[in-house]
Amino acid sequence: MKPRLTGALGVLGVAALIALAGCASGDRASKVVYPIKEVATESGGRVVSVQPYRVSCSQGQNHVQNAYQCPVLGARWDSARAGVASLSVGIPNLKDASVTGADFHMGASEVVRVRNRSQVQPEAGAYPVTAFDVPLSFVERLAYGPRTWVRVYYGPDRQIDATIRSGEETAQATESLAHFMVAVDQASGRTPSADARRGGLLNRLGLGDGESGSGKGVEGMHPR
């Protein structure tokens, strides 16, 4: 009877894991519809984009001017530069300043510094948003990777710290970037990473190893 019992417990364990994954996706994030915009260019290329959405600020943030300044992340991809994405970083309700860069702290020790401004910038809106060139694979890591928080720089030596992925919930920003990556992969024929293929399940549950990459910062993020 032991083999049967073990098998039954294994099935129950997988079912429980899937159920937990649904909870870990976050009730609010899972109910949001993330419209992905895809257009054809005159040269026959494709452009895919998603508007900025909030990171997860429920666990607190530092250096904010008011409680409504939770940073937002969006993305744009052009098939003319297939390996590059334009990552938009914004701060709602920020006055008289612009976003100048961001440091993404990923896993246990890796820091990715984003400073390389994109040629195509978002249209002016109600709050400042700056687009930066990054490898497309980096956007995929934000969508499916390990626990992450971001330090957004603006104005003269000012900053805001906020959580992107805590392991306990999924932010609207990561959900929208996951939808964005699916659209890009379909448009380009690109093969998703292993994390993307399994939907980032273990990392969404906070069960990943927390180690990603070499742990070295990537200064400026100048993809080619």
PDB file of N, CA, C and O in Angstrom, residues 70-113:
ATOM      1  N   CYS A  70       4.144  54.858  -6.252  1.00  0.00           N
ATOM      2  CA  CYS A  70       4.637  53.513  -6.528  1.00  0.00           C
ATOM      3  C   CYS A  70       5.141  53.470  -7.971  1.00  0.00           C
ATOM      4  O   CYS A  70       4.379  53.746  -8.909  1.00  0.00           O
ATOM      5  N   PRO A  71       6.424  53.153  -8.214  1.00  0.00           N
ATOM      6  CA  PRO A  71       6.958  53.166  -9.576  1.00  0.00           C
ATOM      7  C   PRO A  71       6.195  52.229 -10.508  1.00  0.00           C
ATOM      8  O   PRO A  71       5.584  51.246 -10.082  1.00  0.00           O
ATOM      9  N   VAL A  72       6.263  52.542 -11.803  1.00  0.00           N
ATOM     10  CA  VAL A  72       5.597  51.734 -12.823  1.00  0.00           C
ATOM     11  C   VAL A  72       6.622  51.307 -13.870  1.00  0.00           C
ATOM     12  O   VAL A  72       7.621  52.000 -14.109  1.00  0.00           O
ATOM     13  N   LEU A  73       6.363  50.138 -14.494  1.00  0.00           N
ATOM     14  CA  LEU A  73       7.241  49.603 -15.531  1.00  0.00           C
ATOM     15  C   LEU A  73       6.416  49.235 -16.758  1.00  0.00           C
ATOM     16  O   LEU A  73       5.338  48.647 -16.639  1.00  0.00           O
ATOM     17  N   GLY A  74       6.921  49.585 -17.932  1.00  0.00           N
ATOM     18  CA  GLY A  74       6.312  49.192 -19.195  1.00  0.00           C
ATOM     19  C   GLY A  74       7.413  48.749 -20.150  1.00  0.00           C
ATOM     20  O   GLY A  74       8.600  48.788 -19.805  1.00  0.00           O
ATOM     21  N   ALA A  75       7.048  48.338 -21.364  1.00  0.00           N
ATOM     22  CA  ALA A  75       8.071  47.849 -22.290  1.00  0.00           C
ATOM     23  C   ALA A  75       7.628  48.018 -23.737  1.00  0.00           C
ATOM     24  O   ALA A  75       6.431  48.065 -24.043  1.00  0.00           O
ATOM     25  N   ARG A  76       8.622  48.096 -24.612  1.00  0.00           N
ATOM     26  CA  ARG A  76       8.394  48.206 -26.057  1.00  0.00           C
ATOM     27  C   ARG A  76       9.473  47.406 -26.773  1.00  0.00           C
ATOM     28  O   ARG A  76      10.647  47.436 -26.378  1.00  0.00           O
ATOM     29  N   TRP A  77       9.095  46.699 -27.840  1.00  0.00           N
ATOM     30  CA  TRP A  77      10.037  45.897 -28.618  1.00  0.00           C
ATOM     31  C   TRP A  77       9.810  46.161 -30.087  1.00  0.00           C
ATOM     32  O   TRP A  77       8.663  46.219 -30.553  1.00  0.00           O
ATOM     33  N   ASP A  78      10.902  46.321 -30.846  1.00  0.00           N
ATOM     34  CA  ASP A  78      10.853  46.548 -32.289  1.00  0.00           C
ATOM     35  C   ASP A  78      11.662  45.447 -32.958  1.00  0.00           C
ATOM     36  O   ASP A  78      12.833  45.222 -32.607  1.00  0.00           O
ATOM     37  N   SER A  79      11.059  44.770 -33.928  1.00  0.00           N
ATOM     38  CA  SER A  79      11.740  43.659 -34.588  1.00  0.00           C
ATOM     39  C   SER A  79      13.001  44.116 -35.322  1.00  0.00           C
ATOM     40  O   SER A  79      13.869  43.295 -35.641  1.00  0.00           O
ATOM     41  N   ALA A  80      13.129  45.410 -35.588  1.00  0.00           N
ATOM     42  CA  ALA A  80      14.337  45.924 -36.226  1.00  0.00           C
ATOM     43  C   ALA A  80      15.556  45.775 -35.318  1.00  0.00           C
ATOM     44  O   ALA A  80      16.693  45.754 -35.795  1.00  0.00           O
ATOM     45  N   ARG A  81      15.323  45.711 -34.015  1.00  0.00           N
ATOM     46  CA  ARG A  81      16.389  45.460 -33.032  1.00  0.00           C
ATOM     47  C   ARG A  81      15.897  44.332 -32.139  1.00  0.00           C
ATOM     48  O   ARG A  81      15.520  44.527 -30.987  1.00  0.00           O
ATOM     49  N   ALA A  82      15.907  43.130 -32.688  1.00  0.00           N
ATOM     50  CA  ALA A  82      15.188  42.015 -32.073  1.00  0.00           C
ATOM     51  C   ALA A  82      15.683  41.648 -30.676  1.00  0.00           C
ATOM     52  O   ALA A  82      14.908  41.179 -29.838  1.00  0.00           O
ATOM     53  N   GLY A  83      16.953  41.862 -30.395  1.00  0.00           N
ATOM     54  CA  GLY A  83      17.488  41.470 -29.091  1.00  0.00           C
ATOM     55  C   GLY A  83      17.395  42.541 -28.027  1.00  0.00           C
ATOM     56  O   GLY A  83      17.858  42.348 -26.897  1.00  0.00           O
ATOM     57  N   VAL A  84      16.792  43.682 -28.372  1.00  0.00           N
ATOM     58  CA  VAL A  84      16.748  44.833 -27.471  1.00  0.00           C
ATOM     59  C   VAL A  84      15.293  45.177 -27.148  1.00  0.00           C
ATOM     60  O   VAL A  84      14.414  45.068 -28.007  1.00  0.00           O
ATOM     61  N   ALA A  85      15.053  45.587 -25.926  1.00  0.00           N
ATOM     62  CA  ALA A  85      13.742  46.100 -25.531  1.00  0.00           C
ATOM     63  C   ALA A  85      13.928  47.489 -24.937  1.00  0.00           C
ATOM     64  O   ALA A  85      15.005  47.836 -24.451  1.00  0.00           O
ATOM     65  N   SER A  86      12.877  48.260 -24.985  1.00  0.00           N
ATOM     66  CA  SER A  86      12.860  49.575 -24.345  1.00  0.00           C
ATOM     67  C   SER A  86      12.021  49.455 -23.071  1.00  0.00           C
ATOM     68  O   SER A  86      10.818  49.220 -23.141  1.00  0.00           O
ATOM     69  N   LEU A  87      12.671  49.577 -21.923  1.00  0.00           N
ATOM     70  CA  LEU A  87      12.009  49.431 -20.629  1.00  0.00           C
ATOM     71  C   LEU A  87      11.636  50.807 -20.091  1.00  0.00           C
ATOM     72  O   LEU A  87      12.511  51.635 -19.851  1.00  0.00           O
ATOM     73  N   SER A  88      10.342  51.045 -19.910  1.00  0.00           N
ATOM     74  CA  SER A  88       9.868  52.337 -19.407  1.00  0.00           C
ATOM     75  C   SER A  88       9.774  52.303 -17.883  1.00  0.00           C
ATOM     76  O   SER A  88       9.223  51.365 -17.308  1.00  0.00           O
ATOM     77  N   VAL A  89      10.314  53.325 -17.249  1.00  0.00           N
ATOM     78  CA  VAL A  89      10.292  53.446 -15.795  1.00  0.00           C
ATOM     79  C   VAL A  89       9.676  54.797 -15.444  1.00  0.00           C
ATOM     80  O   VAL A  89      10.173  55.844 -15.893  1.00  0.00           O
ATOM     81  N   GLY A  90       8.606  54.794 -14.671  1.00  0.00           N
ATOM     82  CA  GLY A  90       7.936  56.038 -14.320  1.00  0.00           C
ATOM     83  C   GLY A  90       7.621  56.132 -12.845  1.00  0.00           C
ATOM     84  O   GLY A  90       7.643  55.127 -12.116  1.00  0.00           O
ATOM     85  N   ILE A  91       7.329  57.357 -12.389  1.00  0.00           N
ATOM     86  CA  ILE A  91       6.943  57.599 -10.997  1.00  0.00           C
ATOM     87  C   ILE A  91       5.695  58.471 -11.001  1.00  0.00           C
ATOM     88  O   ILE A  91       5.776  59.678 -11.272  1.00  0.00           O
ATOM     89  N   PRO A  92       4.536  57.902 -10.717  1.00  0.00           N
ATOM     90  CA  PRO A  92       3.308  58.704 -10.676  1.00  0.00           C
ATOM     91  C   PRO A  92       3.379  59.795  -9.609  1.00  0.00           C
ATOM     92  O   PRO A  92       4.056  59.655  -8.583  1.00  0.00           O
ATOM     93  N   ASN A  93       2.682  60.886  -9.873  1.00  0.00           N
ATOM     94  CA  ASN A  93       2.569  61.997  -8.929  1.00  0.00           C
ATOM     95  C   ASN A  93       3.899  62.667  -8.602  1.00  0.00           C
ATOM     96  O   ASN A  93       4.037  63.317  -7.563  1.00  0.00           O
ATOM     97  N   LEU A  94       4.885  62.487  -9.478  1.00  0.00           N
ATOM     98  CA  LEU A  94       6.159  63.168  -9.288  1.00  0.00           C
ATOM     99  C   LEU A  94       6.116  64.509 -10.021  1.00  0.00           C
ATOM    100  O   LEU A  94       5.714  64.579 -11.175  1.00  0.00           O
ATOM    101  N   LYS A  95       6.526  65.558  -9.339  1.00  0.00           N
ATOM    102  CA  LYS A  95       6.474  66.903  -9.905  1.00  0.00           C
ATOM    103  C   LYS A  95       7.878  67.459 -10.153  1.00  0.00           C
ATOM    104  O   LYS A  95       8.783  67.272  -9.339  1.00  0.00           O
ATOM    105  N   ASP A  96       8.034  68.145 -11.277  1.00  0.00           N
ATOM    106  CA  ASP A  96       9.249  68.917 -11.574  1.00  0.00           C
ATOM    107  C   ASP A  96      10.532  68.087 -11.517  1.00  0.00           C
ATOM    108  O   ASP A  96      11.563  68.536 -11.008  1.00  0.00           O
ATOM    109  N   ALA A  97      10.479  66.853 -12.034  1.00  0.00           N
ATOM    110  CA  ALA A  97      11.673  66.008 -12.078  1.00  0.00           C
ATOM    111  C   ALA A  97      11.454  64.920 -13.126  1.00  0.00           C
ATOM    112  O   ALA A  97      10.316  64.652 -13.534  1.00  0.00           O
ATOM    113  N   SER A  98      12.540  64.274 -13.555  1.00  0.00           N
ATOM    114  CA  SER A  98      12.442  63.183 -14.519  1.00  0.00           C
ATOM    115  C   SER A  98      13.210  61.978 -13.999  1.00  0.00           C
ATOM    116  O   SER A  98      14.126  62.116 -13.172  1.00  0.00           O
ATOM    117  N   VAL A  99      12.840  60.804 -14.477  1.00  0.00           N
ATOM    118  CA  VAL A  99      13.531  59.574 -14.094  1.00  0.00           C
ATOM    119  C   VAL A  99      14.857  59.518 -14.846  1.00  0.00           C
ATOM    120  O   VAL A  99      14.901  59.625 -16.068  1.00  0.00           O
ATOM    121  N   THR A 100      15.957  59.333 -14.108  1.00  0.00           N
ATOM    122  CA  THR A 100      17.290  59.349 -14.714  1.00  0.00           C
ATOM    123  C   THR A 100      17.947  57.974 -14.778  1.00  0.00           C
ATOM    124  O   THR A 100      18.955  57.807 -15.463  1.00  0.00           O
ATOM    125  N   GLY A 101      17.405  57.001 -14.064  1.00  0.00           N
ATOM    126  CA  GLY A 101      17.988  55.662 -14.083  1.00  0.00           C
ATOM    127  C   GLY A 101      17.336  54.775 -13.045  1.00  0.00           C
ATOM    128  O   GLY A 101      16.474  55.214 -12.271  1.00  0.00           O
ATOM    129  N   ALA A 102      17.749  53.510 -13.029  1.00  0.00           N
ATOM    130  CA  ALA A 102      17.201  52.569 -12.055  1.00  0.00           C
ATOM    131  C   ALA A 102      18.202  51.454 -11.802  1.00  0.00           C
ATOM    132  O   ALA A 102      18.931  51.041 -12.709  1.00  0.00           O
ATOM    133  N   ASP A 103      18.249  50.994 -10.568  1.00  0.00           N
ATOM    134  CA  ASP A 103      19.046  49.830 -10.186  1.00  0.00           C
ATOM    135  C   ASP A 103      18.089  48.708  -9.808  1.00  0.00           C
ATOM    136  O   ASP A 103      17.269  48.872  -8.894  1.00  0.00           O
ATOM    137  N   PHE A 104      18.196  47.574 -10.491  1.00  0.00           N
ATOM    138  CA  PHE A 104      17.344  46.424 -10.200  1.00  0.00           C
ATOM    139  C   PHE A 104      18.144  45.407  -9.394  1.00  0.00           C
ATOM    140  O   PHE A 104      19.155  44.881  -9.865  1.00  0.00           O
ATOM    141  N   HIS A 105      17.703  45.143  -8.174  1.00  0.00           N
ATOM    142  CA  HIS A 105      18.368  44.198  -7.277  1.00  0.00           C
ATOM    143  C   HIS A 105      17.647  42.862  -7.397  1.00  0.00           C
ATOM    144  O   HIS A 105      16.506  42.709  -6.955  1.00  0.00           O
ATOM    145  N   MET A 106      18.339  41.876  -7.984  1.00  0.00           N
ATOM    146  CA  MET A 106      17.719  40.614  -8.342  1.00  0.00           C
ATOM    147  C   MET A 106      18.331  39.465  -7.559  1.00  0.00           C
ATOM    148  O   MET A 106      19.556  39.331  -7.480  1.00  0.00           O
ATOM    149  N   GLY A 107      17.463  38.640  -6.968  1.00  0.00           N
ATOM    150  CA  GLY A 107      17.954  37.499  -6.216  1.00  0.00           C
ATOM    151  C   GLY A 107      18.725  37.923  -4.992  1.00  0.00           C
ATOM    152  O   GLY A 107      18.432  38.934  -4.352  1.00  0.00           O
ATOM    153  N   ALA A 108      19.768  37.163  -4.666  1.00  0.00           N
ATOM    154  CA  ALA A 108      20.505  37.394  -3.435  1.00  0.00           C
ATOM    155  C   ALA A 108      21.510  38.535  -3.538  1.00  0.00           C
ATOM    156  O   ALA A 108      21.756  39.235  -2.559  1.00  0.00           O
ATOM    157  N   SER A 109      22.102  38.734  -4.736  1.00  0.00           N
ATOM    158  CA  SER A 109      23.208  39.686  -4.777  1.00  0.00           C
ATOM    159  C   SER A 109      23.372  40.451  -6.080  1.00  0.00           C
ATOM    160  O   SER A 109      24.183  41.375  -6.142  1.00  0.00           O
ATOM    161  N   GLU A 110      22.645  40.123  -7.123  1.00  0.00           N
ATOM    162  CA  GLU A 110      22.889  40.765  -8.422  1.00  0.00           C
ATOM    163  C   GLU A 110      22.238  42.142  -8.486  1.00  0.00           C
ATOM    164  O   GLU A 110      21.094  42.326  -8.076  1.00  0.00           O
ATOM    165  N   VAL A 111      22.962  43.105  -9.032  1.00  0.00           N
ATOM    166  CA  VAL A 111      22.440  44.455  -9.249  1.00  0.00           C
ATOM    167  C   VAL A 111      22.622  44.804 -10.723  1.00  0.00           C
ATOM    168  O   VAL A 111      23.730  44.765 -11.247  1.00  0.00           O
ATOM    169  N   VAL A 112      21.531  45.130 -11.398  1.00  0.00           N
ATOM    170  CA  VAL A 112      21.562  45.525 -12.804  1.00  0.00           C
ATOM    171  C   VAL A 112      21.250  47.011 -12.880  1.00  0.00           C
ATOM    172  O   VAL A 112      20.163  47.452 -12.493  1.00  0.00           O
ATOM    173  N   ARG A 113      22.211  47.796 -13.356  1.00  0.00           N
ATOM    174  CA  ARG A 113      22.071  49.246 -13.413  1.00  0.00           C
ATOM    175  C   ARG A 113      21.632  49.672 -14.809  1.00  0.00           C
ATOM    176  O   ARG A 113      22.313  49.374 -15.792  1.00  0.00           O
TER     177      ARG A 113
END
